[in-house]
C-alpha cells in the first residue's frame, strides 16, 4: 500500500514539474491530427477538381492523411521522452514488418489491392458493377474495402483483395448496357411480320436506344410448341443511372411487345398438358 502511495506521489510531483510540457504535447497531438485532417480534405477537394476519377482522389487523400497522422504520433512519442523506444521501433521495422505482415496478411493484401484499384480505375463512383454475385453501385473505396449499394438498399463492404482476384463486371463503364428476353409465337404465325411489329413497338419505348444501338430481334430457336423470338435492346446508362430505371424500361418493353402481338392477331402460346380419355382409361 505504501509503495502505491509513493508511486502516486512521485507521479503527481513529476506532473507538477512538467505539466507545461504535457499540455504542449497534448496540444501538439490534437493540433497535429486536426491539421492532418484539414490537409486531407484540401487534397481531396483539389484532386476532385483536377481529376474526373473521384475514387483515386479519395484514396490518395486518405493515404496522405494516414501518413501525416503516423508522423504526428512518432513526434509525440519523441516529445514524451520515448525516443529510445521510437528508435528501437524504427530499428526493428524490418522484423516488425515481417511479423505484422504475416499476422495481418489479409489487411495488407486489401491495402495493396486498394492502391491498385484506386490508380487502375476499373470503375468510377456510381458505376454499376458485379463481383462474386454481388450487384450494386460503387459508393466509396477506402484503404481496406469498397462500398457497394445494392438495388434493394443494402450497403455491402467488399474487401479490395476480393475485387482484385475475381472477375469484375462493370455494366456502366462505356455508357451502354444491353438487355434481352425471349417469347414464343405459334407455328401458324408469320415470324417475319411478327419481327417487324416488335421492332416498331420496341423503338417506341422511351429509354430504348436507336441508331447504332437500335433494337435487334431475331428468331432464336424452334421448340415443340412455338417459334422462339429473341428481343435485344440497349439502354444508355449515363442517362438511366439507377438499376430500377433499367428494370422499368425492360418491363415496359416486355409488356408492349406482348400487347402488340395480341393486338395484331398473333397467338402467344403457353405450355400445356393435353389429357385424352379413351374408353374410360386416362392416357
Short mmCIF file of C-alpha atoms in Angstrom, two decimals, residues 58-60 62-63 105-118 140-148 156-164:
data_model
loop_
_atom_site.label_atom_id
_atom_site.label_comp_id
_atom_site.label_asym_id
_atom_site.label_seq_id
_atom_site.Cartn_x
_atom_site.Cartn_y
_atom_site.Cartn_z
CA UNK A 58 -10.47 9.90 -52.23
CA UNK A 59 -7.95 7.08 -51.81
CA UNK A 60 -4.93 9.37 -52.31
CA UNK A 62 -6.83 9.03 -47.24
CA UNK A 63 -3.28 7.75 -47.75
CA UNK A 105 -1.77 -10.65 -44.24
CA UNK A 106 -5.35 -10.02 -45.29
CA UNK A 107 -5.28 -6.38 -44.16
CA UNK A 108 -2.02 -5.76 -46.00
CA UNK A 109 -3.37 -7.53 -49.05
CA UNK A 110 -6.50 -5.38 -49.04
CA UNK A 111 -4.39 -2.24 -48.63
CA UNK A 112 -2.21 -3.05 -51.65
CA UNK A 113 -5.28 -4.08 -53.63
CA UNK A 114 -6.87 -0.74 -52.75
CA UNK A 115 -3.86 1.12 -54.14
CA UNK A 116 -4.04 -0.86 -57.39
CA UNK A 117 -7.79 -0.36 -57.71
CA UNK A 118 -7.54 3.36 -57.00
CA UNK A 140 -16.76 4.63 -51.97
CA UNK A 141 -13.34 2.98 -51.88
CA UNK A 142 -11.16 3.10 -48.79
CA UNK A 143 -7.79 1.67 -47.80
CA UNK A 144 -9.38 -1.67 -46.90
CA UNK A 145 -12.69 -2.10 -48.72
CA UNK A 146 -15.04 -0.87 -51.42
CA UNK A 147 -18.60 0.16 -50.54
CA UNK A 148 -21.31 -1.05 -52.93
CA UNK A 156 -22.03 -4.17 -48.92
CA UNK A 157 -18.40 -3.69 -47.90
CA UNK A 158 -16.28 -5.82 -50.23
CA UNK A 159 -12.59 -6.36 -49.32
CA UNK A 160 -10.40 -4.88 -52.04
CA UNK A 161 -8.44 -8.12 -52.48
CA UNK A 162 -11.64 -9.96 -53.47
CA UNK A 163 -12.31 -7.40 -56.20
CA UNK A 164 -8.75 -7.70 -57.49
#
